[in-house]
Amino acid sequence: MLQKLRRLDLPPPRVLAYILAVFASFVVLEGYLALSYGFRLPPAGLSWFDLLFWAALVFWSVRVEIRLPLNASMSHLFLFALALVVLAPPWLAPLWVFLFQYSGNTWYKQLFNRSQDALATLAAALVWQFFQANRLFLGTLDLSAGVGIALAATTFFLINTALVSLVIHLASGTPLREVWRKNFGWLTVSYFLLSPLALLLARAYETPLLGGWGGWTVLFFLIPLYYSRFYWDEKVRLEQAFDATLEVLMHALEAKEKETRLHSERVADIASDMARALYQDEAKAQEIYRAARLHDIGKIGVPEALLLKPDKLTPREYEIVQSHTTKGVELLKPAEKVAFGPLVYNVILHHHERWDGRGYPKGLAGHEIPEEARIVGLADAYEAMTAGRPYRKAKPSEEALKEIQDLSGIQFDPKLVKLFTQLWHANPLWRDREAYLQAKEGPLSRSTLPQLYSESASPSPSEPDPRTSGE
């Protein structure tokens, strides 16, 4: 028997426990509603044909769902669920939502999807019933239906997105705030703009306009609803395509400068750990991680011969390499309004500024430098010191830490140096570069180690070479 259980397709124990708890909550509350309002099929005012029609709408809405980035999905199910809440006793809509949606997922995913949608519908039905039992008037104007459907829609949305976000968090460890922001934050406006249609669909079904059957009007509304899903679909596809394009650009940069294999990823891991410890805000840490991945994107516009030059740069060459900060901002400028906030551009432009004001491109000093750029700048420096370059051999991690500490208040923000030191002593994966590379993609190939360097050509700490930012 135990072997049979082991062969079952089961999620992690805490995920399974959560799914079963959601299912049990639905069963208990649905049973309570059925007993309280009287279970009878078909209910008063509706025929079997009506029930089959709305079951078909529920089934259709789930079949044309949109896949969201973090293993979630979005559909127009909420509109038909809310319309059925208006038309029928409060126990019917949750039951229909549970019974008549289908997907090709594993059994426990199907159980969760059905249960959480039904539970959100049940809560919305209770809100709607409350406003039907407690009418709300503004003078002689009855606001019960409008306020009731608005609050029912809000309840559905909050419970639905909270339950989905929590199961993704339990299954993957992705922070709740990040799951919600990535999957649902951008949907909020369109969801609430569409939600009044639920009341309209219900009223249209009750008051036939075509052929003596309200279903014709509902079917007519399916046309714009079906095409509205393409907004969600294109939004998701655009973001996925943009992220994929950025990954391609980063791989192109690393291919161009092979000695910096996984440079931006390690910088991003260091910077996000610092941000997480500093802000205690996972969403901010993730934003800084993404910015750090892009901090050197402007080097795509810098000649390869300069990036790999083993000797000291001439003043003109130095100026060209320095321009990667402004080139990076220019490169991503078209995405300013659709993909990135100011934080990303601050990091790209200012990660080579110094605490003493001797950095570039603006010569900012101290707190004039955006804090996110100070974080990434320090992470970039440590990574560069421990990685080595054609013109400078890699430093041991202990020596790199000592140099970071020596440059506190000169090149780096003293507060961030103290924080970095604390994290370093906790022995994170990124502390040792070779261990980091082995963990990411296997043992470090000797062909990628820096072979050419010149002690005499190495810049001094007070004059950082723009190719490394580490000294």
Short mmCIF file of C-alpha atoms in Angstrom, two decimals:
data_model
loop_
_atom_site.label_atom_id
_atom_site.label_comp_id
_atom_site.label_asym_id
_atom_site.label_seq_id
_atom_site.Cartn_x
_atom_site.Cartn_y
_atom_site.Cartn_z
CA MET A 1 0.00 0.00 0.00
CA LEU A 2 2.84 2.36 0.89
CA GLN A 3 4.52 1.66 -2.44
CA LYS A 4 1.30 2.51 -4.28
CA LEU A 5 1.10 5.84 -2.44
CA ARG A 6 4.67 6.61 -3.38
CA ARG A 7 3.85 6.02 -7.04
CA LEU A 8 0.99 8.53 -6.92
CA ASP A 9 1.62 11.91 -8.47
CA LEU A 10 1.66 13.99 -5.29
CA PRO A 11 2.79 17.55 -4.59
CA PRO A 12 5.00 18.42 -1.60
CA PRO A 13 3.23 17.66 1.71
CA ARG A 14 2.57 21.28 2.67
CA VAL A 15 1.13 22.01 -0.79
CA LEU A 16 -1.11 18.94 -0.60
CA ALA A 17 -2.27 19.93 2.90
CA TYR A 18 -3.10 23.42 1.66
CA ILE A 19 -5.05 22.10 -1.36
CA LEU A 20 -7.05 19.73 0.82
CA ALA A 21 -7.76 22.54 3.29
CA VAL A 22 -9.11 24.76 0.49
CA PHE A 23 -11.25 21.87 -0.80
CA ALA A 24 -12.57 21.08 2.68
CA SER A 25 -13.42 24.74 3.28
CA PHE A 26 -15.45 24.80 0.08
CA VAL A 27 -17.30 21.57 0.92
CA VAL A 28 -18.23 22.76 4.41
CA LEU A 29 -19.38 26.23 3.33
CA GLU A 30 -21.22 24.88 0.28
CA GLY A 31 -23.03 22.41 2.48
CA TYR A 32 -23.99 25.20 4.84
CA LEU A 33 -25.40 27.32 2.00
CA ALA A 34 -27.32 24.39 0.51
CA LEU A 35 -28.95 23.70 3.88
CA SER A 36 -29.64 27.37 4.61
CA TYR A 37 -31.18 28.29 1.25
CA GLY A 38 -32.72 24.96 0.32
CA PHE A 39 -31.07 22.68 -2.22
CA ARG A 40 -33.28 21.88 -5.21
CA LEU A 41 -32.42 21.22 -8.86
CA PRO A 42 -33.38 23.05 -10.87
CA PRO A 43 -33.85 25.98 -8.47
CA ALA A 44 -36.91 28.20 -8.65
CA GLY A 45 -36.89 30.49 -11.71
CA LEU A 46 -34.37 28.42 -13.68
CA SER A 47 -34.80 25.40 -15.92
CA TRP A 48 -32.45 22.55 -16.71
CA PHE A 49 -31.71 24.24 -20.00
CA ASP A 50 -30.66 27.41 -18.13
CA LEU A 51 -28.36 25.39 -15.90
CA LEU A 52 -26.75 23.64 -18.87
CA PHE A 53 -26.28 26.96 -20.67
CA TRP A 54 -24.39 28.51 -17.73
CA ALA A 55 -22.41 25.32 -17.20
CA ALA A 56 -21.30 25.58 -20.85
CA LEU A 57 -20.22 29.20 -20.31
CA VAL A 58 -18.17 28.23 -17.25
CA PHE A 59 -16.52 25.40 -19.20
CA TRP A 60 -15.78 27.66 -22.20
CA SER A 61 -14.30 30.45 -20.10
CA VAL A 62 -11.72 28.12 -18.52
CA ARG A 63 -10.83 26.51 -21.84
CA VAL A 64 -9.76 29.89 -23.28
CA GLU A 65 -7.76 30.97 -20.23
CA ILE A 66 -4.50 32.93 -20.46
CA ARG A 67 -1.36 31.47 -18.95
CA LEU A 68 0.39 33.89 -16.59
CA PRO A 69 4.13 34.04 -15.87
CA LEU A 70 4.39 32.22 -12.52
CA ASN A 71 2.35 29.05 -13.10
CA ALA A 72 -1.01 30.79 -12.84
CA SER A 73 -3.79 31.59 -15.30
CA MET A 74 -6.54 34.13 -15.85
CA SER A 75 -9.91 33.75 -17.58
CA HIS A 76 -13.34 35.32 -17.87
CA LEU A 77 -14.73 32.75 -15.45
CA PHE A 78 -15.30 35.46 -12.85
CA LEU A 79 -17.85 37.22 -15.10
CA PHE A 80 -20.04 34.14 -15.54
CA ALA A 81 -19.63 33.16 -11.90
CA LEU A 82 -20.76 36.62 -10.75
CA ALA A 83 -23.64 36.66 -13.23
CA LEU A 84 -24.84 33.31 -11.88
CA VAL A 85 -24.50 34.68 -8.34
CA VAL A 86 -27.04 37.36 -9.33
CA LEU A 87 -29.41 34.93 -11.08
CA ALA A 88 -29.49 31.94 -8.73
CA PRO A 89 -29.51 30.89 -5.06
CA PRO A 90 -26.08 31.43 -3.46
CA TRP A 91 -25.20 27.72 -3.41
CA LEU A 92 -25.60 27.21 -7.18
CA ALA A 93 -22.81 29.38 -8.64
CA PRO A 94 -20.03 27.88 -6.46
CA LEU A 95 -21.24 24.37 -7.23
CA TRP A 96 -21.35 25.02 -10.99
CA VAL A 97 -17.90 26.62 -10.92
CA PHE A 98 -16.54 23.56 -9.11
CA LEU A 99 -18.22 20.97 -11.34
CA PHE A 100 -17.94 22.39 -14.84
CA GLN A 101 -14.40 23.61 -15.30
CA TYR A 102 -11.80 21.31 -16.78
CA SER A 103 -8.12 21.38 -17.66
CA GLY A 104 -5.48 18.81 -18.48
CA ASN A 105 -3.63 19.39 -15.21
CA THR A 106 -2.78 16.68 -12.70
CA TRP A 107 -5.55 15.71 -10.28
CA TYR A 108 -4.37 17.87 -7.39
CA LYS A 109 -4.01 20.96 -9.60
CA GLN A 110 -7.50 20.40 -10.92
CA LEU A 111 -8.83 19.96 -7.39
CA PHE A 112 -7.17 23.18 -6.29
CA ASN A 113 -8.34 25.20 -9.30
CA ARG A 114 -11.92 24.04 -8.89
CA SER A 115 -11.91 24.54 -5.12
CA GLN A 116 -10.33 27.99 -5.01
CA ASP A 117 -12.55 29.34 -7.82
CA ALA A 118 -15.61 27.89 -6.10
CA LEU A 119 -14.56 29.30 -2.73
CA ALA A 120 -14.06 32.77 -4.23
CA THR A 121 -17.47 32.51 -5.93
CA LEU A 122 -19.08 31.41 -2.67
CA ALA A 123 -17.68 34.42 -0.82
CA ALA A 124 -18.89 36.71 -3.62
CA ALA A 125 -22.37 35.12 -3.38
CA LEU A 126 -22.52 35.87 0.35
CA VAL A 127 -21.60 39.50 -0.27
CA TRP A 128 -24.28 39.79 -2.97
CA GLN A 129 -26.90 38.21 -0.71
CA PHE A 130 -26.02 40.60 2.10
CA PHE A 131 -26.86 43.61 -0.07
CA GLN A 132 -30.05 41.95 -1.29
CA ALA A 133 -31.16 41.46 2.31
CA ASN A 134 -29.95 44.91 3.43
CA ARG A 135 -30.94 47.38 0.74
CA LEU A 136 -28.79 50.46 0.30
CA PHE A 137 -30.48 53.72 -0.72
CA LEU A 138 -29.24 57.18 -1.61
CA GLY A 139 -32.44 59.15 -1.25
CA THR A 140 -34.85 57.26 -3.48
CA LEU A 141 -32.06 55.69 -5.54
CA ASP A 142 -31.48 51.99 -4.81
CA LEU A 143 -27.72 51.35 -4.89
CA SER A 144 -27.93 47.76 -3.66
CA ALA A 145 -27.26 46.08 -7.01
CA GLY A 146 -24.38 48.35 -8.05
CA VAL A 147 -22.60 48.32 -4.70
CA GLY A 148 -23.35 44.63 -4.22
CA ILE A 149 -21.80 43.53 -7.53
CA ALA A 150 -18.79 45.83 -7.05
CA LEU A 151 -18.03 44.42 -3.59
CA ALA A 152 -18.81 40.87 -4.71
CA ALA A 153 -16.33 41.28 -7.58
CA THR A 154 -13.73 42.71 -5.21
CA THR A 155 -14.21 39.80 -2.83
CA PHE A 156 -13.89 37.27 -5.65
CA PHE A 157 -10.71 38.91 -6.96
CA LEU A 158 -8.99 39.17 -3.57
CA ILE A 159 -9.76 35.63 -2.46
CA ASN A 160 -8.97 34.12 -5.86
CA THR A 161 -5.61 35.87 -6.27
CA ALA A 162 -4.64 35.33 -2.62
CA LEU A 163 -5.31 31.58 -2.76
CA VAL A 164 -3.43 31.17 -6.06
CA SER A 165 -0.49 33.31 -4.90
CA LEU A 166 -0.18 31.30 -1.69
CA VAL A 167 -0.11 27.92 -3.43
CA ILE A 168 2.59 29.17 -5.85
CA HIS A 169 4.56 30.49 -2.88
CA LEU A 170 4.29 27.14 -1.08
CA ALA A 171 5.23 25.17 -4.19
CA SER A 172 8.10 27.30 -5.47
CA GLY A 173 9.23 29.53 -2.60
CA THR A 174 8.65 32.62 -4.73
CA PRO A 175 7.77 35.52 -2.40
CA LEU A 176 4.04 36.19 -2.12
CA ARG A 177 4.36 39.84 -3.05
CA GLU A 178 6.36 38.99 -6.15
CA VAL A 179 3.87 36.31 -7.23
CA TRP A 180 0.96 38.71 -6.88
CA ARG A 181 2.75 41.60 -8.60
CA LYS A 182 3.96 39.50 -11.52
CA ASN A 183 0.72 37.61 -12.10
CA PHE A 184 -2.11 39.84 -10.95
CA GLY A 185 -1.01 43.41 -10.23
CA TRP A 186 -1.28 44.51 -13.86
CA LEU A 187 -4.69 42.78 -14.24
CA THR A 188 -6.42 44.72 -11.48
CA VAL A 189 -7.63 47.66 -13.57
CA SER A 190 -8.97 45.59 -16.47
CA TYR A 191 -10.63 43.16 -14.05
CA PHE A 192 -12.59 45.86 -12.25
CA LEU A 193 -13.51 47.58 -15.51
CA LEU A 194 -14.97 44.30 -16.78
CA SER A 195 -16.72 43.22 -13.56
CA PRO A 196 -19.90 45.38 -14.03
CA LEU A 197 -20.56 43.26 -17.14
CA ALA A 198 -21.51 40.42 -14.80
CA LEU A 199 -24.55 42.36 -13.58
CA LEU A 200 -25.35 43.36 -17.15
CA LEU A 201 -25.17 39.73 -18.34
CA ALA A 202 -27.48 38.62 -15.53
CA ARG A 203 -30.02 41.35 -16.23
CA ALA A 204 -29.84 40.69 -19.98
CA TYR A 205 -30.53 37.01 -19.36
CA GLU A 206 -33.52 37.87 -17.19
CA THR A 207 -34.91 40.33 -19.77
CA PRO A 208 -34.74 38.80 -23.26
CA LEU A 209 -34.06 41.27 -26.07
CA LEU A 210 -33.80 38.77 -28.95
CA GLY A 211 -35.94 35.77 -29.77
CA GLY A 212 -37.58 35.60 -26.36
CA TRP A 213 -34.44 34.15 -24.75
CA GLY A 214 -31.87 36.13 -22.79
CA GLY A 215 -29.09 33.75 -23.78
CA TRP A 216 -28.85 35.37 -27.23
CA THR A 217 -27.78 38.66 -25.63
CA VAL A 218 -25.26 36.86 -23.43
CA LEU A 219 -23.81 35.07 -26.47
CA PHE A 220 -23.57 38.39 -28.28
CA PHE A 221 -21.41 39.71 -25.42
CA LEU A 222 -19.07 36.73 -25.78
CA ILE A 223 -17.65 38.24 -28.96
CA PRO A 224 -16.04 41.33 -27.34
CA LEU A 225 -15.19 39.25 -24.25
CA TYR A 226 -13.33 36.72 -26.35
CA TYR A 227 -11.30 39.40 -28.07
CA SER A 228 -10.61 41.27 -24.81
CA ARG A 229 -8.61 38.24 -23.71
CA PHE A 230 -6.09 39.09 -26.41
CA TYR A 231 -5.09 42.18 -24.39
CA TRP A 232 -4.09 39.92 -21.50
CA ASP A 233 -2.46 37.43 -23.84
CA GLU A 234 -0.42 40.07 -25.66
CA LYS A 235 0.61 41.70 -22.38
CA VAL A 236 1.96 38.38 -21.08
CA ARG A 237 3.62 37.52 -24.41
CA LEU A 238 5.21 40.97 -24.65
CA GLU A 239 6.72 40.72 -21.19
CA GLN A 240 7.98 37.19 -21.83
CA ALA A 241 9.45 38.22 -25.17
CA PHE A 242 11.12 41.23 -23.59
CA ASP A 243 12.66 39.17 -20.79
CA ALA A 244 13.87 36.62 -23.34
CA THR A 245 15.38 39.40 -25.46
CA LEU A 246 17.25 40.76 -22.44
CA GLU A 247 18.61 37.28 -21.68
CA VAL A 248 19.81 37.02 -25.27
CA LEU A 249 21.54 40.39 -24.92
CA MET A 250 23.24 39.31 -21.69
CA HIS A 251 24.42 36.07 -23.29
CA ALA A 252 25.70 38.06 -26.25
CA LEU A 253 27.64 40.32 -23.88
CA GLU A 254 29.13 37.37 -22.01
CA ALA A 255 30.08 35.73 -25.30
CA LYS A 256 31.80 38.95 -26.30
CA GLU A 257 33.74 39.14 -23.03
CA LYS A 258 34.25 35.46 -22.15
CA GLU A 259 36.38 36.17 -19.08
CA THR A 260 33.29 37.64 -17.38
CA ARG A 261 31.27 34.41 -17.57
CA LEU A 262 28.19 34.78 -15.32
CA HIS A 263 29.45 38.19 -14.19
CA SER A 264 26.09 39.93 -14.26
CA GLU A 265 24.32 37.00 -12.62
CA ARG A 266 26.76 36.91 -9.71
CA VAL A 267 26.57 40.69 -9.33
CA ALA A 268 22.78 40.36 -9.29
CA ASP A 269 22.88 37.67 -6.59
CA ILE A 270 25.19 39.77 -4.40
CA ALA A 271 23.15 42.94 -4.92
CA SER A 272 19.81 41.24 -4.26
CA ASP A 273 21.14 39.70 -1.02
CA MET A 274 22.29 43.15 0.10
CA ALA A 275 18.96 44.73 -0.87
CA ARG A 276 17.02 42.00 0.91
CA ALA A 277 18.99 42.54 4.11
CA LEU A 278 18.80 46.34 3.83
CA TYR A 279 15.14 46.83 2.92
CA GLN A 280 13.51 43.64 4.25
CA ASP A 281 11.45 43.86 1.07
CA GLU A 282 11.52 40.93 -1.35
CA ALA A 283 9.90 42.87 -4.19
CA LYS A 284 12.59 45.59 -3.94
CA ALA A 285 15.30 42.93 -3.84
CA GLN A 286 13.92 41.33 -6.99
CA GLU A 287 13.79 44.69 -8.74
CA ILE A 288 17.42 45.35 -7.87
CA TYR A 289 18.31 41.83 -9.03
CA ARG A 290 16.81 42.56 -12.44
CA ALA A 291 18.57 45.93 -12.64
CA ALA A 292 21.90 44.34 -11.69
CA ARG A 293 21.51 41.76 -14.45
CA LEU A 294 21.39 44.67 -16.88
CA HIS A 295 23.98 46.97 -15.34
CA ASP A 296 26.63 46.39 -18.05
CA ILE A 297 24.24 46.10 -20.99
CA GLY A 298 25.85 49.17 -22.58
CA LYS A 299 29.09 47.23 -23.14
CA ILE A 300 27.43 45.73 -26.19
CA GLY A 301 28.22 49.07 -27.83
CA VAL A 302 31.89 49.04 -26.76
CA PRO A 303 34.51 47.53 -29.15
CA GLU A 304 35.62 44.07 -28.06
CA ALA A 305 39.27 45.01 -28.52
CA LEU A 306 38.97 47.55 -25.70
CA LEU A 307 37.11 45.24 -23.34
CA LEU A 308 39.80 42.55 -23.75
CA LYS A 309 42.86 44.81 -24.04
CA PRO A 310 45.63 43.46 -21.74
CA ASP A 311 47.43 46.80 -21.43
CA LYS A 312 46.50 50.11 -19.87
CA LEU A 313 43.84 52.06 -21.77
CA THR A 314 44.68 55.37 -23.39
CA PRO A 315 42.61 58.38 -22.22
CA ARG A 316 40.48 58.15 -25.38
CA GLU A 317 39.95 54.39 -24.94
CA TYR A 318 39.13 54.94 -21.28
CA GLU A 319 36.45 57.46 -22.31
CA ILE A 320 34.93 55.00 -24.80
CA VAL A 321 34.70 52.22 -22.22
CA GLN A 322 33.22 54.64 -19.68
CA SER A 323 30.46 55.42 -22.15
CA HIS A 324 28.88 51.99 -21.53
CA THR A 325 26.82 53.56 -18.72
CA THR A 326 25.14 56.11 -20.97
CA LYS A 327 24.99 53.65 -23.87
CA GLY A 328 23.10 51.23 -21.65
CA VAL A 329 20.48 53.83 -20.80
CA GLU A 330 20.14 54.77 -24.46
CA LEU A 331 19.80 51.11 -25.45
CA LEU A 332 16.91 50.50 -23.03
CA LYS A 333 15.27 53.90 -23.46
CA PRO A 334 12.53 52.56 -25.79
CA ALA A 335 11.37 50.26 -22.97
CA GLU A 336 11.13 53.03 -20.37
CA LYS A 337 7.33 53.23 -20.32
CA VAL A 338 6.51 49.55 -20.81
CA ALA A 339 9.12 47.48 -18.96
CA PHE A 340 11.35 49.41 -16.56
CA GLY A 341 11.06 51.93 -13.78
CA PRO A 342 13.62 54.58 -12.78
CA LEU A 343 15.52 52.12 -10.56
CA VAL A 344 16.86 50.14 -13.53
CA TYR A 345 18.10 53.27 -15.30
CA ASN A 346 19.66 54.58 -12.07
CA VAL A 347 21.66 51.37 -11.72
CA ILE A 348 22.81 51.28 -15.34
CA LEU A 349 23.81 54.95 -15.37
CA HIS A 350 25.31 55.37 -11.89
CA HIS A 351 26.86 52.06 -10.82
CA HIS A 352 30.35 53.52 -11.44
CA GLU A 353 29.85 56.61 -9.29
CA ARG A 354 32.03 56.81 -6.16
CA TRP A 355 31.25 57.90 -2.62
CA ASP A 356 34.01 60.55 -2.86
CA GLY A 357 32.62 61.98 -6.12
CA ARG A 358 35.44 60.78 -8.36
CA GLY A 359 33.36 58.31 -10.35
CA TYR A 360 31.47 58.65 -13.62
CA PRO A 361 29.48 59.62 -15.63
CA LYS A 362 28.08 62.46 -13.45
CA GLY A 363 30.66 62.70 -10.68
CA LEU A 364 27.97 62.28 -8.02
CA ALA A 365 29.08 61.92 -4.40
CA GLY A 366 27.66 60.41 -1.20
CA HIS A 367 23.90 60.29 -0.95
CA GLU A 368 23.56 62.02 -4.34
CA ILE A 369 24.17 58.58 -5.83
CA PRO A 370 20.94 56.54 -5.91
CA GLU A 371 21.17 53.87 -3.22
CA GLU A 372 20.35 51.06 -5.63
CA ALA A 373 23.33 52.13 -7.78
CA ARG A 374 25.59 52.16 -4.70
CA ILE A 375 24.49 48.59 -3.91
CA VAL A 376 25.12 47.29 -7.43
CA GLY A 377 28.37 49.26 -7.69
CA LEU A 378 29.77 47.54 -4.60
CA ALA A 379 28.59 44.11 -5.78
CA ASP A 380 30.10 44.79 -9.22
CA ALA A 381 33.41 45.76 -7.66
CA TYR A 382 33.68 42.62 -5.53
CA GLU A 383 32.76 40.38 -8.46
CA ALA A 384 35.30 42.07 -10.71
CA MET A 385 38.07 41.85 -8.10
CA THR A 386 37.55 38.13 -7.56
CA ALA A 387 37.02 37.32 -11.24
CA GLY A 388 40.14 38.78 -12.78
CA ARG A 389 40.50 40.31 -16.21
CA PRO A 390 43.01 40.15 -19.10
CA TYR A 391 44.85 43.11 -17.53
CA ARG A 392 44.64 42.03 -13.85
CA LYS A 393 44.76 38.71 -12.03
CA ALA A 394 41.87 37.68 -9.75
CA LYS A 395 42.16 38.41 -6.04
CA PRO A 396 41.29 35.86 -3.35
CA SER A 397 37.92 36.57 -1.76
CA GLU A 398 39.54 37.54 1.59
CA GLU A 399 41.78 40.07 -0.16
CA ALA A 400 38.84 41.47 -2.11
CA LEU A 401 36.86 41.92 1.11
CA LYS A 402 39.80 43.72 2.70
CA GLU A 403 40.02 46.08 -0.27
CA ILE A 404 36.28 46.79 -0.12
CA GLN A 405 36.68 47.65 3.57
CA ASP A 406 39.75 49.84 2.89
CA LEU A 407 37.72 51.81 0.32
CA SER A 408 34.81 52.41 2.72
CA GLY A 409 33.99 56.11 2.68
CA ILE A 410 36.21 56.57 -0.39
CA GLN A 411 34.68 54.51 -3.18
CA PHE A 412 31.84 52.85 -1.29
CA ASP A 413 29.04 53.82 1.08
CA PRO A 414 30.29 52.90 4.62
CA LYS A 415 26.85 51.60 5.63
CA LEU A 416 26.80 49.24 2.64
CA VAL A 417 30.37 48.08 3.29
CA LYS A 418 29.35 47.10 6.82
CA LEU A 419 26.30 45.25 5.51
CA PHE A 420 28.34 43.53 2.80
CA THR A 421 30.89 42.39 5.40
CA GLN A 422 28.15 40.84 7.53
CA LEU A 423 26.76 38.96 4.54
CA TRP A 424 30.24 37.86 3.42
CA HIS A 425 30.96 36.30 6.82
CA ALA A 426 27.71 34.32 6.53
CA ASN A 427 29.50 32.46 3.67
CA PRO A 428 26.95 32.88 0.86
CA LEU A 429 27.40 30.96 -2.38
CA TRP A 430 28.62 34.06 -4.21
CA ARG A 431 31.56 34.63 -1.82
CA ASP A 432 33.87 32.29 -3.75
CA ARG A 433 33.67 32.73 -7.51
CA GLU A 434 34.84 29.26 -8.53
CA ALA A 435 32.35 27.63 -6.15
CA TYR A 436 29.67 29.89 -7.56
CA LEU A 437 30.44 28.92 -11.16
CA GLN A 438 30.56 25.23 -10.28
CA ALA A 439 27.14 25.50 -8.64
CA LYS A 440 25.70 27.37 -11.61
CA GLU A 441 27.06 25.41 -14.53
CA GLY A 442 29.74 22.91 -13.52
CA PRO A 443 33.51 23.15 -12.99
CA LEU A 444 35.28 26.21 -14.26
CA SER A 445 37.02 25.52 -17.56
CA ARG A 446 40.67 26.51 -17.62
CA SER A 447 40.13 28.11 -21.01
CA THR A 448 37.94 30.76 -19.40
CA LEU A 449 40.39 31.79 -16.71
CA PRO A 450 42.14 35.14 -17.31
CA GLN A 451 45.61 34.43 -18.67
CA LEU A 452 46.89 37.85 -19.68
CA TYR A 453 47.55 40.54 -17.11
CA SER A 454 50.13 43.15 -16.40
CA GLU A 455 50.97 44.27 -12.88
CA SER A 456 52.37 47.55 -14.18
CA ALA A 457 49.23 48.21 -16.19
CA SER A 458 46.87 47.65 -13.27
CA PRO A 459 45.10 50.86 -12.24
CA SER A 460 45.44 52.13 -8.69
CA PRO A 461 42.54 52.12 -6.22
CA SER A 462 42.10 55.87 -6.60
CA GLU A 463 41.80 55.57 -10.37
CA PRO A 464 39.34 52.76 -11.10
CA ASP A 465 39.53 51.17 -14.53
CA PRO A 466 36.03 51.39 -16.03
CA ARG A 467 36.30 47.87 -17.30
CA THR A 468 36.13 46.38 -13.79
CA SER A 469 34.80 48.95 -11.32
CA GLY A 470 36.64 46.82 -8.79
CA GLU A 471 39.58 49.07 -8.06
#
